[in-house]
Structures are given as structure tokens and as C-alpha cells.
Short mmCIF file of C-alpha atoms and ligand atoms in Angstrom, two decimals:
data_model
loop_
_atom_site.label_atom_id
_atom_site.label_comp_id
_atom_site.label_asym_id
_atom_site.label_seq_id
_atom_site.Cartn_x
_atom_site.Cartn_y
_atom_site.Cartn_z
CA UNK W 16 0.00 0.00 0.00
CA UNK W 17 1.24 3.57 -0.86
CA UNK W 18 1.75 6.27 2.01
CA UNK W 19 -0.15 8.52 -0.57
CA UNK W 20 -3.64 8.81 -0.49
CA UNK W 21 -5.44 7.01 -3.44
CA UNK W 22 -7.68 10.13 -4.28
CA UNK W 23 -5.02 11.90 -5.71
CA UNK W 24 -4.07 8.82 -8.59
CA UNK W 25 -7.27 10.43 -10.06
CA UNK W 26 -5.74 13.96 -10.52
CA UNK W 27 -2.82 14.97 -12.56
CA UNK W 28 -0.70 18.06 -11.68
CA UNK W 29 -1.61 21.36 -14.12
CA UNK W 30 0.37 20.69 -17.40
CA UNK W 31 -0.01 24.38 -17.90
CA UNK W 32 2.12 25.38 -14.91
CA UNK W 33 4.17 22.04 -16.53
CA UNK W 34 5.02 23.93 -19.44
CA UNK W 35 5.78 27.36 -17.43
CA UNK W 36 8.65 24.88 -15.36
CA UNK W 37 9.52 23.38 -18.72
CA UNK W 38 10.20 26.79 -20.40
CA UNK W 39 12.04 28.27 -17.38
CA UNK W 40 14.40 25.82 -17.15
CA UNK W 41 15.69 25.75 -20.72
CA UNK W 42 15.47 30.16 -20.00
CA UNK W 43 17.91 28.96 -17.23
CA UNK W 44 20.01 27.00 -19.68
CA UNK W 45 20.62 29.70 -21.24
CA UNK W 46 18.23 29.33 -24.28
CA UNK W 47 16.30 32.02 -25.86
CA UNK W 48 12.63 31.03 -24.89
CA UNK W 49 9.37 32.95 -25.31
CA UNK W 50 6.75 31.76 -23.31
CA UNK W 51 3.13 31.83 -24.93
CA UNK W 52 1.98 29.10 -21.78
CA UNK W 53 1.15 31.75 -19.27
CA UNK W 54 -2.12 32.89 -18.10
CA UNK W 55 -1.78 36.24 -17.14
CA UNK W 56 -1.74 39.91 -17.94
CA UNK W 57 1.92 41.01 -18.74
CA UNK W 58 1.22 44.91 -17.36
CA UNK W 59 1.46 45.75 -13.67
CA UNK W 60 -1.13 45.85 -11.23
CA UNK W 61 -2.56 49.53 -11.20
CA UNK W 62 -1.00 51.71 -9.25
CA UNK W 63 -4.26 52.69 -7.27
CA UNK W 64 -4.93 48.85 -6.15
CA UNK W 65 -0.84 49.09 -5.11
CA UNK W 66 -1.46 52.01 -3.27
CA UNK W 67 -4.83 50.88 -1.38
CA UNK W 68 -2.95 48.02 -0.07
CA UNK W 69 0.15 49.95 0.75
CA UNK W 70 -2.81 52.01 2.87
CA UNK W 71 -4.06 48.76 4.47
CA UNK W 72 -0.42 47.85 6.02
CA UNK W 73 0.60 51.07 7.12
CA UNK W 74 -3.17 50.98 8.55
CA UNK W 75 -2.02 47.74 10.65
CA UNK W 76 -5.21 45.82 8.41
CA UNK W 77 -2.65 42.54 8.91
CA UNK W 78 -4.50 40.20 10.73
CA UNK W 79 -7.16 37.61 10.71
CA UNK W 80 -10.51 39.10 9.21
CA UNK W 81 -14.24 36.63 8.76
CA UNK W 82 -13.12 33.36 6.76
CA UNK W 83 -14.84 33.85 3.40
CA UNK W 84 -14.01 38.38 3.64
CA UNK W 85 -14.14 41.78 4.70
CA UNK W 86 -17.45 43.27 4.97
CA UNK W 87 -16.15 46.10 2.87
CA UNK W 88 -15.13 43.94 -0.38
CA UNK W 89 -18.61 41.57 -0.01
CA UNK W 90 -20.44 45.62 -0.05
CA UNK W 91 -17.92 46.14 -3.56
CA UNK W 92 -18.81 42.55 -4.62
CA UNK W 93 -22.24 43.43 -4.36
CA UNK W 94 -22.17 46.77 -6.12
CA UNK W 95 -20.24 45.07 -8.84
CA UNK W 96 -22.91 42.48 -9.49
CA UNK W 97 -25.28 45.13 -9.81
CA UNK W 98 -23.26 47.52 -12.01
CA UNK W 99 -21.70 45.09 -14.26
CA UNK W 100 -24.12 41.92 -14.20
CA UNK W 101 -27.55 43.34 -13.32
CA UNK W 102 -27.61 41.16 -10.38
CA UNK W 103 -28.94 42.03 -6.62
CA UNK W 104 -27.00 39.84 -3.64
CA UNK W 105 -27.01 40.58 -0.43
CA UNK W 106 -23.13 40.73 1.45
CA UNK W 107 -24.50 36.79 2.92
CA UNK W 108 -24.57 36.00 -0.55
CA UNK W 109 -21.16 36.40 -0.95
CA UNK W 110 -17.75 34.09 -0.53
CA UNK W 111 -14.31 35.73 -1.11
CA UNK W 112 -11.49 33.15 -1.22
CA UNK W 113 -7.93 32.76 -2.53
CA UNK W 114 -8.35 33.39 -5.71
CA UNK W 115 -11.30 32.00 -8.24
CA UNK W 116 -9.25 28.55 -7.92
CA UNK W 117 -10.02 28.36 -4.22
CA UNK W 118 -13.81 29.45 -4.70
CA UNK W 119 -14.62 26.87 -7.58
CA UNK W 120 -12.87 23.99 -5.49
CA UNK W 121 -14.52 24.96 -2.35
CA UNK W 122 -18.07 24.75 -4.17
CA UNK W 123 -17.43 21.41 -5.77
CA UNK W 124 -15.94 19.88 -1.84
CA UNK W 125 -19.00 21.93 -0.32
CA UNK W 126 -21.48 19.83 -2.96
CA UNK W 127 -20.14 17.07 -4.74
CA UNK W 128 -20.97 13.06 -3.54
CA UNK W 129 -19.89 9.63 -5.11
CA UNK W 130 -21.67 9.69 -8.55
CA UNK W 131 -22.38 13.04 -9.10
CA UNK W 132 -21.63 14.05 -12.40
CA UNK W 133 -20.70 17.75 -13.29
CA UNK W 134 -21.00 18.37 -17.20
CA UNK W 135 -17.75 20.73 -18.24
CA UNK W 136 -17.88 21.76 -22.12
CA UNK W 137 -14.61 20.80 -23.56
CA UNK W 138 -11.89 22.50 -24.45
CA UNK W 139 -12.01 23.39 -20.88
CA UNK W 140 -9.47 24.85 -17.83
CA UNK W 141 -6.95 22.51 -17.15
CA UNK W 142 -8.41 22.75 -13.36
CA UNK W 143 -11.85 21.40 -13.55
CA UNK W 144 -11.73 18.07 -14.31
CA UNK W 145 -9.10 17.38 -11.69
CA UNK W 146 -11.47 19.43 -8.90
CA UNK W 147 -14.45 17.54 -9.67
CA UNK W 148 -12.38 14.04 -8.98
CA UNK W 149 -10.96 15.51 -5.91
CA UNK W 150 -15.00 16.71 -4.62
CA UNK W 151 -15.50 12.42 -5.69
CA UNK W 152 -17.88 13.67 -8.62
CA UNK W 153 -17.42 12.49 -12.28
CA UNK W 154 -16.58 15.19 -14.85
CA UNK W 155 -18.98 14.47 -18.31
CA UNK W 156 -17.33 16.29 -20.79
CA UNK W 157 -19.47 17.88 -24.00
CA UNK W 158 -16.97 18.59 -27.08
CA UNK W 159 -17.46 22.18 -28.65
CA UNK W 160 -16.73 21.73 -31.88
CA UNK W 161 -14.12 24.36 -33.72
CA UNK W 162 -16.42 24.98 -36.76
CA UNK W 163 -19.18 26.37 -33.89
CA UNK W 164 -16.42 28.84 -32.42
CA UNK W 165 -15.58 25.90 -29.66
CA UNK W 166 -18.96 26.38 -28.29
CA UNK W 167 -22.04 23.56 -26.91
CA UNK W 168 -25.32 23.82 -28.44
CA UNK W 169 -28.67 23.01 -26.60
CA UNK W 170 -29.12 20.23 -27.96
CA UNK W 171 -25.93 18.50 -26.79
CA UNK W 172 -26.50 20.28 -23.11
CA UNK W 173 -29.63 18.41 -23.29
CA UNK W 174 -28.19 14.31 -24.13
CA UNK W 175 -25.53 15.00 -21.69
CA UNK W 176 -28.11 15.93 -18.56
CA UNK W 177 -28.37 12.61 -16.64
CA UNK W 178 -30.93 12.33 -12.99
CA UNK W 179 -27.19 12.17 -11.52
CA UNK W 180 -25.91 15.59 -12.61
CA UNK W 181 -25.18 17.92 -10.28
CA UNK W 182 -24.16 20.99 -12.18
CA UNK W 183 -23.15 22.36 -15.11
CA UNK W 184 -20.19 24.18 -15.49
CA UNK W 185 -19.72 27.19 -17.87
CA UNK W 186 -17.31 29.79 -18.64
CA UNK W 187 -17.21 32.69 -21.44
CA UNK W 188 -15.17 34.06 -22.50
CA UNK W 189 -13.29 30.84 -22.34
CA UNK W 190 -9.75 29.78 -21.16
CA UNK W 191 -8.31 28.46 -23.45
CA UNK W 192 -10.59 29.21 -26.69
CA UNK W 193 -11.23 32.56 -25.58
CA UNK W 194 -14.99 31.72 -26.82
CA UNK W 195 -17.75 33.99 -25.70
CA UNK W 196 -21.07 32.93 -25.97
CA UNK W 197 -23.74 36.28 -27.01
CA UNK W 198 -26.71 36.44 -25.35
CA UNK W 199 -28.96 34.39 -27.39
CA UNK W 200 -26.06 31.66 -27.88
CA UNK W 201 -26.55 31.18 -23.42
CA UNK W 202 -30.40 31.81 -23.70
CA UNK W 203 -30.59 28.49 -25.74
CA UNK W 204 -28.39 26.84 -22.50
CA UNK W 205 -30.26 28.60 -20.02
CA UNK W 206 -33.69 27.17 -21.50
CA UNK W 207 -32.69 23.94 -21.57
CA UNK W 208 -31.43 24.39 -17.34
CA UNK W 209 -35.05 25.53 -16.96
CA UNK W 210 -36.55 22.19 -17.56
CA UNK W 211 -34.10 20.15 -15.20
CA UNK W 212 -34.21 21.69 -12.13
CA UNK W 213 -31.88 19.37 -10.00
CA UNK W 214 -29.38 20.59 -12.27
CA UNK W 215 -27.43 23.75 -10.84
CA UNK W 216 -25.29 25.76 -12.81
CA UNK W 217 -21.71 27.29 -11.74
CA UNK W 218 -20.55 30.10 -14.46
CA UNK W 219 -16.94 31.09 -14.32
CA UNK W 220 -17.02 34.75 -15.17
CA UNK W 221 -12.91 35.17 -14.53
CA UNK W 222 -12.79 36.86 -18.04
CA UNK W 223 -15.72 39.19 -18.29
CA UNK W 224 -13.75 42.35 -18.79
CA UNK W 225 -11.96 41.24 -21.52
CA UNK W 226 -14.72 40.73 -23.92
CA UNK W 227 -13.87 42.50 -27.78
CA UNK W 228 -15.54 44.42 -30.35
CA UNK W 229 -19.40 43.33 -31.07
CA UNK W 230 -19.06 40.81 -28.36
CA UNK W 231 -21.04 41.65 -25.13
CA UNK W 232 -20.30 39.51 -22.34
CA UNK W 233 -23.29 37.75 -20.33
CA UNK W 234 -23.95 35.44 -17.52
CA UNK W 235 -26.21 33.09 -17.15
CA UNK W 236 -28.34 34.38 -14.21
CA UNK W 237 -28.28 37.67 -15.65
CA UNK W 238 -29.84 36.11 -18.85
CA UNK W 239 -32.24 33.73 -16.86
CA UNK W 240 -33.65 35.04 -13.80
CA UNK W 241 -35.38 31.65 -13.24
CA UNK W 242 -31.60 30.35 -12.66
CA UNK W 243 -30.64 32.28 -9.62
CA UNK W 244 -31.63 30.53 -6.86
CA UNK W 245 -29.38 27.56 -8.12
CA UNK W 246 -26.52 29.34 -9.79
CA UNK W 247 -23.32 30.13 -8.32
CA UNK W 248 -21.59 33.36 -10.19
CA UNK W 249 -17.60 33.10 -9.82
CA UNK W 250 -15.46 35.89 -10.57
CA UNK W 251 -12.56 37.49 -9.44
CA UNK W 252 -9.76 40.22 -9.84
CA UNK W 253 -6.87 38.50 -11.14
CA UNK W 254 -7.28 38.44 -14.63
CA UNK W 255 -8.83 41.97 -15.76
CA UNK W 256 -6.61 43.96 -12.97
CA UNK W 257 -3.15 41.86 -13.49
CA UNK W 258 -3.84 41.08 -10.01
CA UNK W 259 -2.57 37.07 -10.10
CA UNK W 260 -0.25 37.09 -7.44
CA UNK W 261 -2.49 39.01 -4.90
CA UNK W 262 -4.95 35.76 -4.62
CA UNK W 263 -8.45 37.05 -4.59
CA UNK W 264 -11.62 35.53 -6.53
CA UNK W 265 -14.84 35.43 -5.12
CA UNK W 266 -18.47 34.15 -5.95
CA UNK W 267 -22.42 35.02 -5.10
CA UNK W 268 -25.28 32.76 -4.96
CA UNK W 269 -27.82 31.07 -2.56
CA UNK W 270 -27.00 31.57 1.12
CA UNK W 271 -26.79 27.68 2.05
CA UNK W 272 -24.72 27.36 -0.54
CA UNK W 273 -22.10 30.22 0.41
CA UNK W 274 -22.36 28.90 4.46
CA UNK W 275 -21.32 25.53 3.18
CA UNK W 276 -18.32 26.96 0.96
CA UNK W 277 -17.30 29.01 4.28
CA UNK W 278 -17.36 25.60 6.30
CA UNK W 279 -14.71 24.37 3.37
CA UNK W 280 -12.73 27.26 3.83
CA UNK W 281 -12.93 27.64 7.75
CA UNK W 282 -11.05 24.29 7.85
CA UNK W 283 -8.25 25.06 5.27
CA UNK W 284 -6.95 28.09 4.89
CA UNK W 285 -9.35 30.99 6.54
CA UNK W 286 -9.44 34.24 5.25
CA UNK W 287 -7.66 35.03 1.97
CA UNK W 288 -5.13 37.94 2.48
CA UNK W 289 -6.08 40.50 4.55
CA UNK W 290 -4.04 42.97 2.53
CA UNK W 291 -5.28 41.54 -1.06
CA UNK W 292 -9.20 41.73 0.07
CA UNK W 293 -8.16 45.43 0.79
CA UNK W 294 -6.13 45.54 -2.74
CA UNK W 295 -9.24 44.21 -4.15
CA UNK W 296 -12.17 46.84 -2.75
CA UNK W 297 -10.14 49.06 -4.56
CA UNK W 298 -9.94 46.98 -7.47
CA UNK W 299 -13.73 46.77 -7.75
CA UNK W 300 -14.79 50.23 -6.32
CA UNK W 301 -12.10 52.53 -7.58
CA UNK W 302 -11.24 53.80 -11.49
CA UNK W 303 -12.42 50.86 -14.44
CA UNK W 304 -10.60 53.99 -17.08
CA UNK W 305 -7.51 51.11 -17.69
CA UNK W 306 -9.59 47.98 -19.00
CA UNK W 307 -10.57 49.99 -22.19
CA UNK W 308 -7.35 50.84 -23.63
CA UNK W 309 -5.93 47.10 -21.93
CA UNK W 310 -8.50 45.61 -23.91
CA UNK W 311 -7.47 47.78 -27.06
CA UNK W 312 -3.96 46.60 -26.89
CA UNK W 313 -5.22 42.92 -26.56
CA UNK W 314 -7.52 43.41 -29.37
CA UNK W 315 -4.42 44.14 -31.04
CA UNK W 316 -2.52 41.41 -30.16
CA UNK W 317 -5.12 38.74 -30.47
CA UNK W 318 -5.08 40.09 -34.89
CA UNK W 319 -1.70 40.14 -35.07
CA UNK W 320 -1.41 36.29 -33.64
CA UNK W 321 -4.78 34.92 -35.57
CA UNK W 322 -3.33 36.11 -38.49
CA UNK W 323 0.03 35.21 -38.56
CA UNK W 324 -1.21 31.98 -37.32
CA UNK W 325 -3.21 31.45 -40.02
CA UNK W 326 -0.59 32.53 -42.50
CA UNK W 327 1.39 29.01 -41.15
CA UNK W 328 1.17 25.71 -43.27
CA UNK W 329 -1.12 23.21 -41.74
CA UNK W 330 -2.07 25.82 -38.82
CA UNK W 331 -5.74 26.87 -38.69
CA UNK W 332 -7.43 29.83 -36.18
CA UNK W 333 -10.12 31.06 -35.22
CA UNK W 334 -10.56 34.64 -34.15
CA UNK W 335 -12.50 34.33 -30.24
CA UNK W 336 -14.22 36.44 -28.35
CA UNK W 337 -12.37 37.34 -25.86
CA UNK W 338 -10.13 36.50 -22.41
CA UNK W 339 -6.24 36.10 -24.07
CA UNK W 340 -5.74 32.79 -25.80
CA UNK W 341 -6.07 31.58 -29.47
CA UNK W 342 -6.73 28.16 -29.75
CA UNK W 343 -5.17 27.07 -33.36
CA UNK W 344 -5.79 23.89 -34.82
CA UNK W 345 -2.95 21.82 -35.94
CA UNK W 346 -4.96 19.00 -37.66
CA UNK W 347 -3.05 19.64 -40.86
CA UNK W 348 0.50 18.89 -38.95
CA UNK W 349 -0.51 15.25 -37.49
CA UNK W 350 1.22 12.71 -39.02
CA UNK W 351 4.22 14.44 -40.01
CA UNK W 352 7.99 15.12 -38.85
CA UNK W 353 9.81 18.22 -37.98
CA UNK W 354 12.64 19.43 -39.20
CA UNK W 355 14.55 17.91 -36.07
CA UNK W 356 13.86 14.47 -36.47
CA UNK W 357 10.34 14.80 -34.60
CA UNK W 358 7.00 12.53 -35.62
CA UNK W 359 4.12 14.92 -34.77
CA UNK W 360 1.76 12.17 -34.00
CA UNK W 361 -0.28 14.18 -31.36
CA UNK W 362 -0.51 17.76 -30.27
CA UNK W 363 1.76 16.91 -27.15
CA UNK W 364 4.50 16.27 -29.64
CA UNK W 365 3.88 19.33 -31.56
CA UNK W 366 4.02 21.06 -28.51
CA UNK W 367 7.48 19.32 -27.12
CA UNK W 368 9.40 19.41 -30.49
CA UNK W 369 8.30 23.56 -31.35
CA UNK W 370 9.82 24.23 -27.42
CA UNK W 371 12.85 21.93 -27.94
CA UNK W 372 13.31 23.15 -31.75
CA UNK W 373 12.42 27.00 -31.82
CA UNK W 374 11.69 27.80 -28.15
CA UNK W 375 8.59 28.61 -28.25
CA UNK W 376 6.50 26.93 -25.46
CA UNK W 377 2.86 26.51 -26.30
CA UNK W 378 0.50 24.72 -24.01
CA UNK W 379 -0.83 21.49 -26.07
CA UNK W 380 -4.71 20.76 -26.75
CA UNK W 381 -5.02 17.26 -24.74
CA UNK W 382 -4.29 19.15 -21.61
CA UNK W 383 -7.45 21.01 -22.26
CA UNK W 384 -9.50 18.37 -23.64
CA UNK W 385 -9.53 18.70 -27.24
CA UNK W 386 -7.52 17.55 -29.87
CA UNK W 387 -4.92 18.19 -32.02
CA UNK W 388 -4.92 22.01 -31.11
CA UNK W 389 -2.37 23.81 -28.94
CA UNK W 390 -3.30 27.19 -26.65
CA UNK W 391 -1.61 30.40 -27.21
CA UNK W 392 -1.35 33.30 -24.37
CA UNK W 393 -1.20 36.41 -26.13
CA UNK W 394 -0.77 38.21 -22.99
CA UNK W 395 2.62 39.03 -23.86
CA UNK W 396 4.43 41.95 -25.57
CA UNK W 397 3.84 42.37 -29.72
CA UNK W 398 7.78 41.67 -30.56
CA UNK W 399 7.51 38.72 -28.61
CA UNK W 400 4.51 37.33 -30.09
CA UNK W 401 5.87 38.65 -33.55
CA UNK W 402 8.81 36.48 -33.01
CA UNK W 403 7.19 33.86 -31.96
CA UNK W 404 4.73 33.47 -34.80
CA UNK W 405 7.06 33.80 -37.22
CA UNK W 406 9.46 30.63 -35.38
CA UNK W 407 6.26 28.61 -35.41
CA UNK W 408 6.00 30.07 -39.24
CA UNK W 409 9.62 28.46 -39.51
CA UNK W 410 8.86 25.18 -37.51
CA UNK W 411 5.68 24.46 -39.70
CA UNK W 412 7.30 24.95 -42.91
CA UNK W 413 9.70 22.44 -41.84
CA UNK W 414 7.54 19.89 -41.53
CA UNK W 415 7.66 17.09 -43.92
C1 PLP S 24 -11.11 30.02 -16.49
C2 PLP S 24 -10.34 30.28 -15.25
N1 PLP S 24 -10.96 30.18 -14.07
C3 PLP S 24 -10.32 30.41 -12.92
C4 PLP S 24 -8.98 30.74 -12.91
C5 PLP S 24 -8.30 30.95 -11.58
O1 PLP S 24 -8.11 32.24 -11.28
P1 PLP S 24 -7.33 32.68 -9.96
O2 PLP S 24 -5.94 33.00 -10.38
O3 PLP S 24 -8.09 33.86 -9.45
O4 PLP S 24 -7.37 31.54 -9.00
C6 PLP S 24 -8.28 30.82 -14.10
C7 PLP S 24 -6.84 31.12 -14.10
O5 PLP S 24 -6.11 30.80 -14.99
C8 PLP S 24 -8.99 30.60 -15.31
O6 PLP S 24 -8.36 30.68 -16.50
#
């Protein structure tokens, strides 16, 4: 018998922080490595959000606070919901934890039994699978299709809905297709939810702000009032405020639902950082002037990699949404060998040989449930991506 507990042979570590290790270590080689693998903004957290938390030591706000917040950020949680989403909760309503990771896990421990099945459209974060078989539920993955924009349709919600599920999880725009579903695409979910109602729905909203051009982001209880009282809304500040390292999600819904999460919490790690939820009313109460000309610049960047992209042989993308990740095809390259000596026989190998051959580290497409595809962070400066498109340009040419 192993020392190590036999839940864990269910879950494999994140192959996206895999990659980030991978990529560093050749950096440390001495290598010239650009990392596309990331997941985060590559700006600085404003300096308002620095300051307010600068405020909040000097202010001696350094110790314990109530597990799941600050009455201060669940009031600027609120406000947001109302501003942003449309959406009344009351500060009960409300769970702040350490980061959106933290919230999504605690909901799944706080619900999930033997046999429970959670429905996750695929491609999907690397994360939920891997939470769902650490809560003892069984993830039932739907496949959303490239030629729909990676997204589920009704109808396929609807065959995967079993007496046994327990929720369905959904998140626009998407890591990593940076799909965004319009309001009409979610109204044909949110009407087939309506006629299951055992099923409850948790919507990961991490990447609202970054939602482009025509595309106007929308979540589910916002577009189906008759899904509140079983939806949980997760969001957080990380993404939209470069605010990664600080630690901070947080997520509304029924009140049993949030006391439940709290009992989770109580017994791990308590409150999130005292400093961060003080970082983070600022985040959600102060200036929102930045995310218009961030967004601008990631417009920017997301045309200059879907089209270089697309200008590679055997390398096809589609233009998303939103959030900061193309999500190219590579169906074209299977079955061939790179210029190194290489067979690409899955995206995994495309992956390893383009990092070993051009250093360019990608994240590849099994990791998120779909293949042959890889994930691209754009999230990174345009000589960087530049260069890197035009290696990959190089590597695919190669291929024989
Ligand atoms: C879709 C999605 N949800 C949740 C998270 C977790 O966010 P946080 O850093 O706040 O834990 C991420 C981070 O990569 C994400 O991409």
C-alpha cells in the first residue's frame, strides 16, 4: 500500500504550470525562450490597487478578518454584481477566497458526492476536471466543436443531462478558446437548465472584462432570472486587474450554498489575504478607465497572432471572443515530422518538439481536452509574439 492517499491517482498536476517549469528551465540554460503558456496579464497591477494596499499595512489591516471576507469587499462585490451583471445579492450572498481557484474547489468539496456528475464543455481549464475528482464527482465532458467557435449547443446540453448531474459548469469568455457565448447563444443553454431543475449551474465569469468588439459579455443568471436561486456566479480580480499574485476571486449565490463553501474554507486556509481583500475593494470600487485601452492593446494582439497563425502551413485559427488565448488547430500537422527528427503524431508532440526546436513553449490541446490544437497566451508583448509566430511560421514549414 502507498503512504499517498489514493484520491489523488485520479488527478494529474496542471500541465499548464508544466510547461511554465519546462520553459524556465531551458530560460535557465541559457536558451532564448518565449513563453506563450502563461495565463496572465503582462502589465502591472494599477498603481491605485498598489497604493490601497500599501494604505491597508501602514493601517495595521494585517491580521485575521471573517473566513470567506471583509465586509467592505462583499459591499464592492455586491455593487459590482449590480453595475456590471444586473444582479442584486445581499453581502450573505457572498464568498471571497484565494483566488477563483479556491472558490470553484470549495463549491465542488461543499457539494459534490460519489456519482455526481458535473457536465464541463470541452476545451475546458486545465483545473476542472481534476477538482471535480478531488470533490468524488465524475466530470462528463461535452466537445465544442471548432467549426461552432468551440462552443455547446442546446441540444448536446440536453443528451448530456443525466438524474445524476449535479451541475453544469460554464465559462465565457473561455480559457483556453477565448470563446464567448452572445446572449442568445446562453439563452438556448439557459432554457434547456429551466426544464431540469436538480441541475445547478456554476458560471466562471474570470474573463468578463476582456470581452472584444461586437461581443457583449453575459452570464447566465443575468440572462435567466429563473436560474438564480441555483446558480453560483464566480469571478474574481486577477485576470482583468493583473492582479494574479495578490490571490483574490470570489463568488455570489444562494446563502446555504455560500455557508457551506465558508465551512470548506474555515477548515483550510481561513481568510484570503487581509491585505489583497483590501487591494481588491479598490480593485472593484475605484477607477475601471484602464480595462478599455488594456482591452485595445489585446484586441491588437489577439489580430496580429490569428493572423500570422493562419498565415502558417497546416495551422488553422479562429478569431474568439475574448479572455487572451487563441486556440489554433494543428490537424493539418498530425502525421508528419519536424525538421529535427520529430513525428508529430499528437498535439503533445507538436508542442514538445516547437519548445525543444524553436523555443517557443505553447501549451498542447489534450491538456485542455480537445484535440490536435495547442493554446496560445497572447498576454505578452507584440515583438515577442511577432517572433514567436514567425518561429512557429519556420517550424511548420519544416515539416515534412
Ligand atoms: C477560467 C479560469 N478560471 C479560474 C482561474 C483561476 O483564477 P485565480 O488566479 O483567481 O485563482 C483561471 C486562471 O487561470 C482561469 O483561467
Amino acid at each position: 500500500m502507498t503512504f499517498l492517499s489514493a484520491t489523488l491517482d485520479r488527478v494529474k498536476p496542471s500541465p499548464t504550470i508544466a510547461v511554465t517549469t519546462r520553459a524556465a528551465e531551458l530560460k535557465a540554460q541559457g536558451r532564448d525562450i518565449i513563453g506563450l503558456g502563461a495565463g496572465e496579464p503582462d502589465f502591472d497591477t494599477p498603481a491605485n490597487i498598489k497604493a490601497a494596499a500599501t494604505q491597508a499595512i501602514k493601517d495595521g489591516k494585517t491580521k485575521y478578518t471573517a473566513v470567506d471576507g471583509i465586509p467592505e469587499l462583499k459591499q464592492a462585490i455586491c455593487a459590482k454584481f449590480k453595475r456590471d451583471n444586473n444582479l442584486s445579492y445581499a453581502p450573505a450572498q457572498v464568498s471571497v477566497g484565494t483566488g477563483g481557484k479556491q472558490v470553484l474547489y470549495n463549491a465542488f468539496m461543499a457539494t459534490l458526492n460519489p456519482g455526481d456528475e458535473v457536465i464541463i464543455p470541452a476545451p475546458y481549464w486545465v483545473s476542472y476536471p481534476d477538482m471535480v475528482l478531488l470533490g468524488g464527482g465524475t466530470p462528463v465532458f461535452i466537445e465544442g466543436e471548432m467549426s461552432r467557435g468551440y462552443k455547446i449547443t442546446a441540444d448536446q446540453l440536453e443528451a448530456a443531462i443525466t438524474p445524476r448531474t449535479k451541475w453544469f459548469l460554464f465559462n465565457s469568455p473561455s480559457n483556453p478558446t477565448g470563446a464567448g457565448y452572445s446572449w442568445d447563444e446562453l439563452k438556448a443553454l439557459t432554457d434547456v437548465l429551466l426544464k431540469h431543475p436538480h441541475v445547478w449551474v456554476m458560471t466562471d465569469d474570470m474573463y468578463e472584462h476582456l470581452a472584444y468588439g461586437a461581443f457583449t459579455f453575459c452570464t447566465p443568471a443575468e440572462v435567466e432570472p429563473g436560474l438564480y436561486d441555483r446558480t453560483l456566479t464566480v469571478n474574481g480580480v486577477s485576470k482583468a486587474y493583473a492582479m494574479t499574485g495578490w490571490r483574490i476571486g470570489y463568488a455570489a449565490g444562494p446563502e446555504d450554498l455560500i455557508k457551506a463553501m465558508r465551512k470548506v474554507q474555515s477548515q483550510s486556509t481561513s481568510n484570503p489575504c487581509t491585505i489583497s481583500q483590501w487591494a481588491a475593494v479598490e480593485a472593484l470600487n475605484g477607477t475601471q478607465e484602464f480595462l478599455k485601452p488594456n482591452n485595445d492593446m489585446f484586441i491588437r494582439r489577439r489580430d496580429l497572432v490569428v493572423d500570422a497563425l493562419n498565415a502558417c502551413d497546416g495551422i488553422t485559427c479562429p478569431r474568439p471572443e475574448g479572455a487572451f488565448y487563441v486556440y489554433p488547430s494543428i490537424k493539418d500537422c498530425i502525421g508528419k515530422t519536424s525538421a529535427g527528427g520529430t513525428l508529430i503524431d499528437t498535439d503533445e508532440a507538436f508542442a514538445t518538439a516547437l519548445l525543444d526546436e524553436t523555443g517557443v513553449a505553447v501549451v498542447f490541446g489534450a491538456a485542455f481536452g480537445l484535440s490536435p490544437h495547442f493554446r496560445v497566451s497572447y498576454a505578452t508583448a507584440d515583438s515577442a509574439l511577432a517572433d514567436a509566430c514567425g518561429r512557429i511560421k519556420t517550424f511548420c514549414a519544416g515539416l515534412t
